[in-house]
mmCIF file of C-alpha atoms in Angstrom:
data_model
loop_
_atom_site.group_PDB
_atom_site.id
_atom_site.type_symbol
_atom_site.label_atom_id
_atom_site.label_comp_id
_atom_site.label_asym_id
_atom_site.label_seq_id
_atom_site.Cartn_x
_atom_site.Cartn_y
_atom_site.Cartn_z
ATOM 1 C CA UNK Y 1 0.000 0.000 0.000
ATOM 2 C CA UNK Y 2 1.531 3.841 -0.821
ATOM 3 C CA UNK Y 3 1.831 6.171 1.754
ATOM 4 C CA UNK Y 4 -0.763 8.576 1.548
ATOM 5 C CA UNK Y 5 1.522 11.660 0.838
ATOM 6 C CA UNK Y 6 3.016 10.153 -2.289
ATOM 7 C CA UNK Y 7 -0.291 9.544 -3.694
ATOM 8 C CA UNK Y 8 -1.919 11.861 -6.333
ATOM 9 C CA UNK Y 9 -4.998 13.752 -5.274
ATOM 10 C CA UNK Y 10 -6.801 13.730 -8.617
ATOM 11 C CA UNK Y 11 -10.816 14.259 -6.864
ATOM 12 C CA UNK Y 12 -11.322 17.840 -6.398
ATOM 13 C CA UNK Y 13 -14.709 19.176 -4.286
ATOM 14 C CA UNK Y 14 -15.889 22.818 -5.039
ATOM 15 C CA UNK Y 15 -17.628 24.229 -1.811
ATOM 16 C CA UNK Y 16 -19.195 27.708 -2.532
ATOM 17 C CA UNK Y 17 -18.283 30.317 0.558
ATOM 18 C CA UNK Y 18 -19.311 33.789 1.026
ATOM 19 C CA UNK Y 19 -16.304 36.022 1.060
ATOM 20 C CA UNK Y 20 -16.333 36.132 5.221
ATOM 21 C CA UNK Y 21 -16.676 32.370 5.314
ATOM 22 C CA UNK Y 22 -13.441 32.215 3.199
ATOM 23 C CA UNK Y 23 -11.457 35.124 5.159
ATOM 24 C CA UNK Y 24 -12.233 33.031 8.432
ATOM 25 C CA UNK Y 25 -11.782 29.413 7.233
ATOM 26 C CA UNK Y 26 -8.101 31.007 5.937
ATOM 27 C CA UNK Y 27 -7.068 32.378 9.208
ATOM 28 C CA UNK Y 28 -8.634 29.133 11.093
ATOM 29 C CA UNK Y 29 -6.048 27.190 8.279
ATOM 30 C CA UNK Y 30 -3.084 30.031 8.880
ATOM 31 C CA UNK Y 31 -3.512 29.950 13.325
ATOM 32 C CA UNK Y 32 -3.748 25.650 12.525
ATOM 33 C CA UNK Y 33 -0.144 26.114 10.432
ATOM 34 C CA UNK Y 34 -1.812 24.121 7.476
ATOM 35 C CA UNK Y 35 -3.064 25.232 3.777
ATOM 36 C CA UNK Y 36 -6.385 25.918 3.332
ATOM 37 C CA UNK Y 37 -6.390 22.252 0.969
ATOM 38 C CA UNK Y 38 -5.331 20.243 3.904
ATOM 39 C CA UNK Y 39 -7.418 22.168 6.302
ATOM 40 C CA UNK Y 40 -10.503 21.331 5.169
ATOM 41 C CA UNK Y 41 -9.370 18.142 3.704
ATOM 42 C CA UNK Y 42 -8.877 17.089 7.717
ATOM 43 C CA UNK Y 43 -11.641 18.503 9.507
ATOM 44 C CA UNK Y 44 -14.175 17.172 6.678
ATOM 45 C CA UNK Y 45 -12.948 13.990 7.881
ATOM 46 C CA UNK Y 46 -13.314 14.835 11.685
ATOM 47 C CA UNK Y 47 -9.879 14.928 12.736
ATOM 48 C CA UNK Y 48 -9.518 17.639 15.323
ATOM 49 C CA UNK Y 49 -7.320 20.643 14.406
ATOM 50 C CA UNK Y 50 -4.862 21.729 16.948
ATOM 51 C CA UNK Y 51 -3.411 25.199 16.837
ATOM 52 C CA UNK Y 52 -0.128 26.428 16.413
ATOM 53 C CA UNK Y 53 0.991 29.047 18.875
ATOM 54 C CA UNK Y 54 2.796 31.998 17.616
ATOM 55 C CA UNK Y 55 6.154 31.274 19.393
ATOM 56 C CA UNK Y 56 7.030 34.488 19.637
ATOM 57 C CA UNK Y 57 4.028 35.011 21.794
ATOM 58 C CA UNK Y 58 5.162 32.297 23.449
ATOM 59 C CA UNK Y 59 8.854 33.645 23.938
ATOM 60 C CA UNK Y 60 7.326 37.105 24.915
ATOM 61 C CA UNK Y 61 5.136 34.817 27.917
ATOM 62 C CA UNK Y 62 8.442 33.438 28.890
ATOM 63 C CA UNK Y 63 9.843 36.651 29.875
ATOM 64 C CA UNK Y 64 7.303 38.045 31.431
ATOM 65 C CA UNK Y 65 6.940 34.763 33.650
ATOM 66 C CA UNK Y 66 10.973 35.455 34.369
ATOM 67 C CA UNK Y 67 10.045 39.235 35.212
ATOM 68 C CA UNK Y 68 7.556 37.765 37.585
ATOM 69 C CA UNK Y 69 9.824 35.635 39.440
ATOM 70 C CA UNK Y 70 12.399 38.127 39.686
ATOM 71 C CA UNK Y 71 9.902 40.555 41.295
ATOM 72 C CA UNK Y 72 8.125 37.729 43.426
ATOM 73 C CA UNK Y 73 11.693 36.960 44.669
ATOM 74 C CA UNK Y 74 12.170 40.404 45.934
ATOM 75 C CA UNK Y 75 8.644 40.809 47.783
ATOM 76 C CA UNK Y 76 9.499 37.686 49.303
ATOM 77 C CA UNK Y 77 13.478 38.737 50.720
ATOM 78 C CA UNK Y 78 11.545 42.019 52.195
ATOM 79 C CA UNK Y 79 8.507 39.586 53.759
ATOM 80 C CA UNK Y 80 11.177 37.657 55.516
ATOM 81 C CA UNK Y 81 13.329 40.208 57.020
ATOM 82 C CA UNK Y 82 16.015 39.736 54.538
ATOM 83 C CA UNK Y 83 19.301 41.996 55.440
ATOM 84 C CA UNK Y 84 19.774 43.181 52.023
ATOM 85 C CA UNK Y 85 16.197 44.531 51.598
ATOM 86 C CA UNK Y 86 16.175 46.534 54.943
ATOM 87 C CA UNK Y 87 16.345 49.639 53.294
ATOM 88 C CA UNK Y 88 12.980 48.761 51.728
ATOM 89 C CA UNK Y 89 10.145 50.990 52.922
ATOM 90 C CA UNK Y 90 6.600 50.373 52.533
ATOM 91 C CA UNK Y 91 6.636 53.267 49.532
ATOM 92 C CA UNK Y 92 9.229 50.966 47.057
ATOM 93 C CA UNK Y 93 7.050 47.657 48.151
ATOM 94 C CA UNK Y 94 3.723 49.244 46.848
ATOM 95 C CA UNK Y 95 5.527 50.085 43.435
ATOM 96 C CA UNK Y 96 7.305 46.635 43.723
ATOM 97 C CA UNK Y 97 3.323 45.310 44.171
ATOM 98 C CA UNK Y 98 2.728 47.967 41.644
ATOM 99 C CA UNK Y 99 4.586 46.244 39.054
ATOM 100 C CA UNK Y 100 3.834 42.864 39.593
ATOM 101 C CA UNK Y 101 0.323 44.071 38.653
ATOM 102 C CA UNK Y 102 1.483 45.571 35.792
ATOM 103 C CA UNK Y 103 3.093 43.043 34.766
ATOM 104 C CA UNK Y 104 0.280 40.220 35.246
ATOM 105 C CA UNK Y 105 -2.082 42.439 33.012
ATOM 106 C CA UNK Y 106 0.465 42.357 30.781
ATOM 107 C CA UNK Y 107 0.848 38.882 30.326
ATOM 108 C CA UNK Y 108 -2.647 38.333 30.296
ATOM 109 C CA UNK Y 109 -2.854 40.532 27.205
ATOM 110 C CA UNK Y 110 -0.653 38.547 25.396
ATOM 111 C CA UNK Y 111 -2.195 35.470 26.661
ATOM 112 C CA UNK Y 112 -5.584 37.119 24.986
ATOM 113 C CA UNK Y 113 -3.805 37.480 21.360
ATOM 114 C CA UNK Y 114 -3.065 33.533 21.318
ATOM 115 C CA UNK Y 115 -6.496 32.522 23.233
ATOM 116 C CA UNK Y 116 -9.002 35.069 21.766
ATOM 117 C CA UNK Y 117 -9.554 34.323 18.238
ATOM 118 C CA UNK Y 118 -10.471 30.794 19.087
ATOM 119 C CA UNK Y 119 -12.185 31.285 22.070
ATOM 120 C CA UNK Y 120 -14.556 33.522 19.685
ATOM 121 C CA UNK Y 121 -15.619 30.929 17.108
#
């Protein structure tokens, strides 16, 4: 038997689409890393279509995560009486609080640019 992928697709199917059904069943085909072809070719026979994430996202998560551990790691030297965070006063640990805020909405606004679009199907 030949592998699939060396065989020669000669059966074409013509599916009429209204331009926004073509513009989304693109991007679903561009987020799913696939050609439109082999995109519909595998959901039309139920196989379930996993995303790829945009790794640069992804990298971009990753430092934010680091940024959040670095700042974590401070509040917690002040919270235990650490000697080199005695000169903290309760005005730098409301901007280090500050920032970890910051920095959690802005992770969940990149987390909202790779979950979103799928979550609005």
């Amino acid at each position: 038997m030949m592998k699939e992928t060396s065989r020669k697709r000669r059966h074409h199917l013509r599916v009429p689409v209204l331009p926004e059904e073509k513009f989304h069943i693109e991007q679903q085909a561009k987020q799913a890393g696939m050609s439109v072809a082999r995109y519909l070719r595998e959901v039309g026979q139920g196989y379930q279509i996993k995303s790829v994430a945009d790794y640069q996202r992804v990298r971009e998560l990753a430092r934010i995560n680091g940024d959040l551990g670095r700042l974590g790691g401070l509040l917690k030297l002040w919270l235990t009486d650490d000697v080199r965070t005695a000169a903290f006063g309760s005005e730098t640990i409301h901007r280090l609080l500050a920032r970890i805020e910051d920095t959690q909405d802005q992770m969940t606004l990149v987390m909202r640019t790779i979950v979103r679009p799928q979550a609005d199907q």
